Amino acid sequence: MTGHARRDDIFRLSLKGLRRDLRASDVRALFVALALAVAASTMIGFFLDRLDRGLTRQASQLMGGDIKLEQDEPFDAELRRQLEQAGLTLADQVDLVSMASHGDAFQLASLKVVGDAYPLYGQVHVDQGQGVVQVPNGPARGKVWIAPRLAQLLNVSIGQEIQVGQVSLAVSGLIEREPDQSAGFGSFNPRLMMHVDDLDATDLIRPGSRVEFELLAKGSPEAVESVQGLLSRLQAEGIEVEDVREDRPQLGSALERAEKYLSLAGLAAVLLAGVAVAMATRRYVDRHLDTAALLRCFGASQRQLARLFALQLLWLALASATVGALLGLAGQAGLLALLMQFLPMELPPPGWLPLLMGVLTAVAVLIGFAGPTLLRLKQVSALKVLRRELDPLPASAWLVIGVASLVFGGLLWLYSGDLQLSLGLLAGGLVALVVLWGLGWLLLGGVLRLAGRWSNGQGGGAQALRLGARQLARRRQASLGQLLAFAVTFAAMAIITLVRGDLLTTWQAQLPQDTPNYFAINIQPAERDGFIDILDDAVDSRSALYPMVRGRITAINGQPPRDVVPEEHRGDNSLRRELNLTWQEDIPEGNRIVAGEWFGPEAGVGYAGGAQTVPISMESGLAGRLGMGLGDTLTFAIGSQNVTGEIMSLRDLDWDSFRPNFFVVFPPGVLERFGHSYITAFHLDRESGGQVLGELVSAYPGVSLINVEAILGRVRELLSQVTRAVEFVLAFVLLAGVSVLYAALTASHSLRTHESGLLRVFGAGDRLISRVQGVEFALLGFTSGLMGALLAELAAAGVYVGWLDLVPRIHWMMWLVLPLGGALLIGVIGHALSRGVRRQTPMASLGLLGEA
Amino acid sequence: MSDSHARENTPILHARGLGKQVDSGERRLDILTGLDLDVFPGESVAILGSSGAGKSTLLGLLAGLDTPTSGELMLFGKSLSSLDEDGRAQLRAGHVGFVFQNFQLLPTLTALENVLLPLELTPGKDHQARGRDWLERVGLGERLGHLPKQLSGGEQQRVAVARAFVTEPALVFADEPTGNLDRTTGRKVIDLLFALNREAGTTLVLVTHDHHLARRCQRCLQLDGGRLVELDRDEVEA
């Protein structure tokens, strides 16, 4: 007498069973679907994880270090010792503005005095006479590196000497790009970089001179964390402290949207794969009911069966997760290669977390989308071997959908980290599903009725249409399931495609061909008209001319700013530096009022100074940081006077627009009495531009012209790289969609085999059967396409408004493309996949049903 | 009474007053009523009956695949009514073989893998060799790797026969084993079934409507009106 099956026997049997099962198309479909889900989620997970860590590093580079301390006197040795003890590498830097001269030419320059440790991150792009090279250091003692514009203004070239304060230094390089180029347009004077050892000799540091001493520190996150207490103390003492983890510049809106898009696409791929898994599982279970019944006959217990199939599927999940993770790893490398140019070069290696998430995704998708259906296997009665009709009841559709939704909601939460968003999407999705179920029922009925009406003729086409529609109608429940699966698939594919298209359009609109590539600042009132005359003759587009007055915020609602501003924003730049203020009659171009009302053109008329307040308009982001709203007042020190404004409106503006932007706008009639200059931005062709520039520089030597072509180029490049990344991910989603089609068609394979066998027995020819199947699939595809279009339109609108901050619109083309494309796609794929069915003899196809 | 005599007289299968009712719409249908049966080790028993007489229902009950509505049933000396479904399955494991009318081979498994299926539920090392051996004994030693669809009906049923005997069971149930085969092929399969049964000393319970087939068993029982009537083998019309 042989004993009962032991644990390890089941273990062995499950492995063996899976190996054998790989011959079955449904198991292959399950494998492909799971692998795709894991590949998509790990690819995007790996990528976003590396990108995030890489961006932090890039931010460190832009800031010059992981921590930046700033004050107006040198840092003492004790502080240095403490920071170095914590494991941080330090670099000194001194910033000041001073005159530089060469012969008769004088020019204000923005001095950056660096030590031997400079730069802590990245490299300086500098031309030392043999073209631009990247070097990991600053200029040596006795040398200076200067901006090409300064060289032009001073008429000096490499090898010649310039005077800085009391010392004469040799120009040894022209700076193309600094790694820590974060100053933006704040520093209008051209750069001059020199060694810290030469600073004393210049004799520029005197009591009262405006100098910023900076101490930059680089170190591991742990080291940075360990000095947090010290940093807070320093902050309380009035030292400005920047920490890269808190003060990391936000991603540009384009990259931020791309990140969101990637997450969305990853989830769409997981959802599609889930649908494919659900469909493949039905066929898997149907096929294994016989195995289960036989094993029951041979003496297997319910528990053993449950363990056997659970283990078998676990192996499947692990195997497909491994393949998927490898694919994901390769995919993220591809994604990275596409985006390499604008990412910091040394991106940290892929972490383990995304891999774990991938395996978790596979197991979760399997449990969620296949679990309830699999329970049928356990319930099989051994008697089924004698009486075929004794199949256990199919799992309730609502149970299947309910469990799948829960699991998918969990994954949504896991990936987005946003419970509310996940719940909202889930609830919306379920409501949509109920509506779709009803709608699908009606739609299918309608299409079938139409098909019936059109197929009254006697021709072969009409006959095929009639028979195909009837086959579809006979299996209305099963057809409805497929219809929903296809509709969701088409919708997911369509949303990802639509969103991509609209993202690209938005991005392109953001930076049109004539986006300004030059800024002109410091245009004096007397120079204004003449400057504009030269400019308008030569350029295709320019922004309005904005007057500019500099003022410092001295009070908020009559109180010192430090007392009123929320604690985390007390170090905000706007409170430490002078702000550029302007006046305008109308809302500046590209600005949108988000609260309050724009003041009228007369609002500032009659302003007499003193305690009188005038209406002002403030940028909403700054207002938020300073904790201000409509009705609050701001007092600015301009020159020796104070001007108080009351916020009448809040504005949103696009900082990526390459136009002059202002935090605070006054009405005309208030700021004119102060010293002011003008600023404008314009677009100049690269070819014809040189001559105009020369003309402007010689006619108005005091006006600073800033070329932002390089920055513009980098932003454009970023957009085109992101576009390619988005397309790459789209391809993955489309693949996942095809896996659904494959799984669905596999699921209905045996039924179709039987039907075509019967049709042939009753005398139908190859041609007719082929047509009938084609028609059936095409009708299914057409109806799914219609429903998919509806679903996609609704979902896209939701995603645009709620997530990507784009304006929704109706996509008419989709309503044409999805139904027709669906009919064609499902028709052709389905028809091709059932070729094997048609080739079988009726004996074989009918016999197969008996054994399966 | 000697010990050996007592063992011979202990039935492997013992049924008393076995009844099975099914609900058919509003009516209750008595398929089996007060049925008695004893099958002793090494016997071959044919259960005859016309279509719809309840032969398959009876087989399901005897093999513990289904539960009776009334009566008592003992398999290998154990009362089936005291066991739940899993307990009955455990009782079958390795001790009962089956041959079905529709073969019940799994389409994605090769001939050898189909034969190995019942063995895989039990521990043991020489499974492969045993499977090969049994396939050779049914004349399919050259077709080990073939899938069911690559085999003829007769060949498929021979695979099923090999599968029924591979665990060396004490009891084999056969449900219309020739029902799906032509006469010549059917006869060959039956010759094989009886030959193996003799060699292995297995007890065979065969359900059929084919009198030819029934006459080859040691005992013939007719299922009629829900009860079994023992027939003299000579009474069974050819």
PDB file of C-alpha atoms in Angstrom, chain A residues 328-491:
ATOM      1  CA  GLY A 328      12.394  45.951 -17.287  1.00  0.00           C
ATOM      2  CA  LEU A 329      16.071  46.321 -16.514  1.00  0.00           C
ATOM      3  CA  ALA A 330      16.899  46.342 -20.217  1.00  0.00           C
ATOM      4  CA  GLY A 331      13.986  48.696 -20.829  1.00  0.00           C
ATOM      5  CA  GLN A 332      15.109  51.225 -18.262  1.00  0.00           C
ATOM      6  CA  ALA A 333      18.583  51.144 -19.797  1.00  0.00           C
ATOM      7  CA  GLY A 334      16.913  51.942 -23.121  1.00  0.00           C
ATOM      8  CA  LEU A 335      14.856  54.688 -21.540  1.00  0.00           C
ATOM      9  CA  LEU A 336      17.978  56.064 -19.945  1.00  0.00           C
ATOM     10  CA  ALA A 337      19.929  55.957 -23.188  1.00  0.00           C
ATOM     11  CA  LEU A 338      17.177  58.077 -24.723  1.00  0.00           C
ATOM     12  CA  LEU A 339      17.308  60.595 -21.900  1.00  0.00           C
ATOM     13  CA  MET A 340      21.040  60.429 -21.209  1.00  0.00           C
ATOM     14  CA  GLN A 341      21.921  63.736 -22.790  1.00  0.00           C
ATOM     15  CA  PHE A 342      20.140  65.903 -20.298  1.00  0.00           C
ATOM     16  CA  LEU A 343      20.493  63.743 -17.240  1.00  0.00           C
ATOM     17  CA  PRO A 344      23.493  64.047 -14.958  1.00  0.00           C
ATOM     18  CA  MET A 345      26.037  61.670 -16.423  1.00  0.00           C
ATOM     19  CA  GLU A 346      26.644  59.493 -13.425  1.00  0.00           C
ATOM     20  CA  LEU A 347      23.212  58.231 -12.545  1.00  0.00           C
ATOM     21  CA  PRO A 348      23.249  55.934  -9.517  1.00  0.00           C
ATOM     22  CA  PRO A 349      22.914  52.217 -10.363  1.00  0.00           C
ATOM     23  CA  PRO A 350      19.464  50.600 -10.313  1.00  0.00           C
ATOM     24  CA  GLY A 351      18.261  49.818  -6.813  1.00  0.00           C
ATOM     25  CA  TRP A 352      16.620  46.642  -5.529  1.00  0.00           C
ATOM     26  CA  LEU A 353      13.313  48.162  -4.566  1.00  0.00           C
ATOM     27  CA  PRO A 354      11.817  48.251  -8.071  1.00  0.00           C
ATOM     28  CA  LEU A 355      12.720  44.585  -8.495  1.00  0.00           C
ATOM     29  CA  LEU A 356      10.865  43.645  -5.327  1.00  0.00           C
ATOM     30  CA  MET A 357       7.968  45.775  -6.474  1.00  0.00           C
ATOM     31  CA  GLY A 358       7.991  43.903  -9.791  1.00  0.00           C
ATOM     32  CA  VAL A 359       7.727  40.484  -8.168  1.00  0.00           C
ATOM     33  CA  LEU A 360       5.084  41.820  -5.813  1.00  0.00           C
ATOM     34  CA  THR A 361       3.180  43.154  -8.817  1.00  0.00           C
ATOM     35  CA  ALA A 362       3.246  39.762 -10.542  1.00  0.00           C
ATOM     36  CA  VAL A 363       2.008  37.921  -7.480  1.00  0.00           C
ATOM     37  CA  ALA A 364      -0.617  40.580  -6.752  1.00  0.00           C
ATOM     38  CA  VAL A 365      -1.890  40.612 -10.324  1.00  0.00           C
ATOM     39  CA  LEU A 366      -2.097  36.843 -10.290  1.00  0.00           C
ATOM     40  CA  ILE A 367      -3.939  36.693  -6.970  1.00  0.00           C
ATOM     41  CA  GLY A 368      -6.192  39.597  -7.815  1.00  0.00           C
ATOM     42  CA  PHE A 369      -7.076  38.801 -11.362  1.00  0.00           C
ATOM     43  CA  ALA A 370      -6.886  34.997 -11.257  1.00  0.00           C
ATOM     44  CA  GLY A 371      -7.618  34.082  -7.628  1.00  0.00           C
ATOM     45  CA  PRO A 372     -11.418  33.822  -7.536  1.00  0.00           C
ATOM     46  CA  THR A 373     -11.501  31.908 -10.802  1.00  0.00           C
ATOM     47  CA  LEU A 374      -8.881  29.488  -9.511  1.00  0.00           C
ATOM     48  CA  LEU A 375     -11.018  28.603  -6.498  1.00  0.00           C
ATOM     49  CA  ARG A 376     -13.201  26.630  -8.906  1.00  0.00           C
ATOM     50  CA  LEU A 377     -10.437  24.078  -9.280  1.00  0.00           C
ATOM     51  CA  LYS A 378     -10.611  23.267  -5.615  1.00  0.00           C
ATOM     52  CA  GLN A 379     -14.345  22.729  -5.745  1.00  0.00           C
ATOM     53  CA  VAL A 380     -14.259  20.195  -8.554  1.00  0.00           C
ATOM     54  CA  SER A 381     -16.100  16.955  -7.879  1.00  0.00           C
ATOM     55  CA  ALA A 382     -14.428  13.660  -8.700  1.00  0.00           C
ATOM     56  CA  LEU A 383     -17.742  12.549 -10.179  1.00  0.00           C
ATOM     57  CA  LYS A 384     -17.076  14.909 -13.091  1.00  0.00           C
ATOM     58  CA  VAL A 385     -15.021  12.162 -14.718  1.00  0.00           C
ATOM     59  CA  LEU A 386     -18.250  10.219 -15.166  1.00  0.00           C
ATOM     60  CA  ARG A 387     -20.629  13.099 -15.748  1.00  0.00           C
ATOM     61  CA  ARG A 388     -19.142  15.927 -17.803  1.00  0.00           C
ATOM     62  CA  GLU A 389     -21.884  18.373 -16.910  1.00  0.00           C
ATOM     63  CA  LEU A 390     -20.758  18.482 -13.277  1.00  0.00           C
ATOM     64  CA  ASP A 391     -18.561  21.574 -13.619  1.00  0.00           C
ATOM     65  CA  PRO A 392     -18.422  23.735 -10.520  1.00  0.00           C
ATOM     66  CA  LEU A 393     -20.244  27.036 -10.922  1.00  0.00           C
ATOM     67  CA  PRO A 394     -18.128  29.707 -12.550  1.00  0.00           C
ATOM     68  CA  ALA A 395     -16.831  32.315 -10.130  1.00  0.00           C
ATOM     69  CA  SER A 396     -19.259  35.205  -9.805  1.00  0.00           C
ATOM     70  CA  ALA A 397     -18.293  38.006 -12.163  1.00  0.00           C
ATOM     71  CA  TRP A 398     -18.735  40.492  -9.330  1.00  0.00           C
ATOM     72  CA  LEU A 399     -16.419  38.546  -7.061  1.00  0.00           C
ATOM     73  CA  VAL A 400     -13.783  38.442  -9.807  1.00  0.00           C
ATOM     74  CA  ILE A 401     -14.146  42.152 -10.492  1.00  0.00           C
ATOM     75  CA  GLY A 402     -14.298  43.004  -6.797  1.00  0.00           C
ATOM     76  CA  VAL A 403     -11.097  41.178  -5.875  1.00  0.00           C
ATOM     77  CA  ALA A 404      -9.294  42.440  -8.979  1.00  0.00           C
ATOM     78  CA  SER A 405     -10.333  46.011  -8.166  1.00  0.00           C
ATOM     79  CA  LEU A 406      -9.121  45.721  -4.603  1.00  0.00           C
ATOM     80  CA  VAL A 407      -5.750  44.439  -5.714  1.00  0.00           C
ATOM     81  CA  PHE A 408      -5.425  46.987  -8.496  1.00  0.00           C
ATOM     82  CA  GLY A 409      -6.428  49.743  -6.082  1.00  0.00           C
ATOM     83  CA  GLY A 410      -3.711  48.516  -3.729  1.00  0.00           C
ATOM     84  CA  LEU A 411      -1.169  48.644  -6.546  1.00  0.00           C
ATOM     85  CA  LEU A 412      -2.358  52.139  -7.478  1.00  0.00           C
ATOM     86  CA  TRP A 413      -1.803  53.204  -3.916  1.00  0.00           C
ATOM     87  CA  LEU A 414       1.585  51.530  -3.762  1.00  0.00           C
ATOM     88  CA  TYR A 415       2.774  53.184  -6.953  1.00  0.00           C
ATOM     89  CA  SER A 416       1.232  56.628  -6.594  1.00  0.00           C
ATOM     90  CA  GLY A 417       1.523  56.885  -2.826  1.00  0.00           C
ATOM     91  CA  ASP A 418      -1.743  58.799  -2.978  1.00  0.00           C
ATOM     92  CA  LEU A 419      -4.593  57.015  -1.216  1.00  0.00           C
ATOM     93  CA  GLN A 420      -7.221  59.539  -2.173  1.00  0.00           C
ATOM     94  CA  LEU A 421      -6.294  59.444  -5.847  1.00  0.00           C
ATOM     95  CA  SER A 422      -6.275  55.633  -5.772  1.00  0.00           C
ATOM     96  CA  LEU A 423      -9.680  55.416  -4.112  1.00  0.00           C
ATOM     97  CA  GLY A 424     -11.086  57.997  -6.506  1.00  0.00           C
ATOM     98  CA  LEU A 425      -9.756  56.222  -9.581  1.00  0.00           C
ATOM     99  CA  LEU A 426     -10.952  52.894  -8.258  1.00  0.00           C
ATOM    100  CA  ALA A 427     -14.453  54.069  -7.413  1.00  0.00           C
ATOM    101  CA  GLY A 428     -14.685  55.847 -10.742  1.00  0.00           C
ATOM    102  CA  GLY A 429     -13.446  52.739 -12.503  1.00  0.00           C
ATOM    103  CA  LEU A 430     -16.023  50.507 -10.823  1.00  0.00           C
ATOM    104  CA  VAL A 431     -18.896  52.862 -11.542  1.00  0.00           C
ATOM    105  CA  ALA A 432     -17.665  53.048 -15.108  1.00  0.00           C
ATOM    106  CA  LEU A 433     -17.595  49.254 -15.275  1.00  0.00           C
ATOM    107  CA  VAL A 434     -21.213  48.930 -14.153  1.00  0.00           C
ATOM    108  CA  VAL A 435     -22.269  51.579 -16.632  1.00  0.00           C
ATOM    109  CA  LEU A 436     -20.176  49.918 -19.314  1.00  0.00           C
ATOM    110  CA  TRP A 437     -21.720  46.544 -18.603  1.00  0.00           C
ATOM    111  CA  GLY A 438     -25.169  47.927 -19.245  1.00  0.00           C
ATOM    112  CA  LEU A 439     -24.000  50.016 -22.133  1.00  0.00           C
ATOM    113  CA  GLY A 440     -22.160  47.078 -23.653  1.00  0.00           C
ATOM    114  CA  TRP A 441     -25.308  45.013 -23.454  1.00  0.00           C
ATOM    115  CA  LEU A 442     -27.305  47.666 -25.302  1.00  0.00           C
ATOM    116  CA  LEU A 443     -24.550  48.420 -27.787  1.00  0.00           C
ATOM    117  CA  LEU A 444     -23.995  44.774 -28.644  1.00  0.00           C
ATOM    118  CA  GLY A 445     -27.739  44.348 -29.101  1.00  0.00           C
ATOM    119  CA  GLY A 446     -27.845  47.387 -31.360  1.00  0.00           C
ATOM    120  CA  VAL A 447     -24.915  46.319 -33.506  1.00  0.00           C
ATOM    121  CA  LEU A 448     -26.330  42.818 -33.836  1.00  0.00           C
ATOM    122  CA  ARG A 449     -29.753  44.190 -34.858  1.00  0.00           C
ATOM    123  CA  LEU A 450     -28.095  46.396 -37.456  1.00  0.00           C
ATOM    124  CA  ALA A 451     -26.046  43.471 -38.719  1.00  0.00           C
ATOM    125  CA  GLY A 452     -29.257  41.430 -38.946  1.00  0.00           C
ATOM    126  CA  ARG A 453     -30.939  44.139 -40.992  1.00  0.00           C
ATOM    127  CA  TRP A 454     -28.026  44.428 -43.416  1.00  0.00           C
ATOM    128  CA  SER A 455     -27.677  40.696 -43.907  1.00  0.00           C
ATOM    129  CA  ASN A 456     -31.022  39.968 -45.525  1.00  0.00           C
ATOM    130  CA  GLY A 457     -29.446  39.343 -48.948  1.00  0.00           C
ATOM    131  CA  GLN A 458     -28.474  35.983 -50.371  1.00  0.00           C
ATOM    132  CA  GLY A 459     -24.814  36.702 -51.206  1.00  0.00           C
ATOM    133  CA  GLY A 460     -21.887  35.069 -49.427  1.00  0.00           C
ATOM    134  CA  GLY A 461     -21.092  38.308 -47.604  1.00  0.00           C
ATOM    135  CA  ALA A 462     -24.631  38.669 -46.258  1.00  0.00           C
ATOM    136  CA  GLN A 463     -24.656  35.046 -45.177  1.00  0.00           C
ATOM    137  CA  ALA A 464     -21.352  35.418 -43.348  1.00  0.00           C
ATOM    138  CA  LEU A 465     -22.605  38.586 -41.667  1.00  0.00           C
ATOM    139  CA  ARG A 466     -25.776  36.811 -40.565  1.00  0.00           C
ATOM    140  CA  LEU A 467     -23.981  33.739 -39.243  1.00  0.00           C
ATOM    141  CA  GLY A 468     -21.200  35.741 -37.599  1.00  0.00           C
ATOM    142  CA  ALA A 469     -23.700  38.000 -35.841  1.00  0.00           C
ATOM    143  CA  ARG A 470     -25.666  34.988 -34.673  1.00  0.00           C
ATOM    144  CA  GLN A 471     -22.617  33.292 -33.241  1.00  0.00           C
ATOM    145  CA  LEU A 472     -21.842  36.441 -31.353  1.00  0.00           C
ATOM    146  CA  ALA A 473     -25.443  36.689 -30.135  1.00  0.00           C
ATOM    147  CA  ARG A 474     -25.541  33.056 -29.008  1.00  0.00           C
ATOM    148  CA  ARG A 475     -22.635  33.671 -26.666  1.00  0.00           C
ATOM    149  CA  ARG A 476     -23.828  37.023 -25.491  1.00  0.00           C
ATOM    150  CA  GLN A 477     -22.474  36.669 -21.948  1.00  0.00           C
ATOM    151  CA  ALA A 478     -19.045  35.519 -23.069  1.00  0.00           C
ATOM    152  CA  SER A 479     -19.034  38.079 -25.859  1.00  0.00           C
ATOM    153  CA  LEU A 480     -19.894  40.800 -23.375  1.00  0.00           C
ATOM    154  CA  GLY A 481     -16.921  39.808 -21.234  1.00  0.00           C
ATOM    155  CA  GLN A 482     -14.630  40.011 -24.246  1.00  0.00           C
ATOM    156  CA  LEU A 483     -16.254  43.232 -25.310  1.00  0.00           C
ATOM    157  CA  LEU A 484     -15.481  44.830 -21.954  1.00  0.00           C
ATOM    158  CA  ALA A 485     -11.937  43.523 -21.943  1.00  0.00           C
ATOM    159  CA  PHE A 486     -11.308  44.828 -25.442  1.00  0.00           C
ATOM    160  CA  ALA A 487     -12.997  48.147 -24.676  1.00  0.00           C
ATOM    161  CA  VAL A 488     -10.830  48.658 -21.580  1.00  0.00           C
ATOM    162  CA  THR A 489      -7.793  47.656 -23.615  1.00  0.00           C
ATOM    163  CA  PHE A 490      -8.578  50.039 -26.442  1.00  0.00           C
ATOM    164  CA  ALA A 491      -9.367  52.789 -23.975  1.00  0.00           C
TER     165      ALA A 491
END
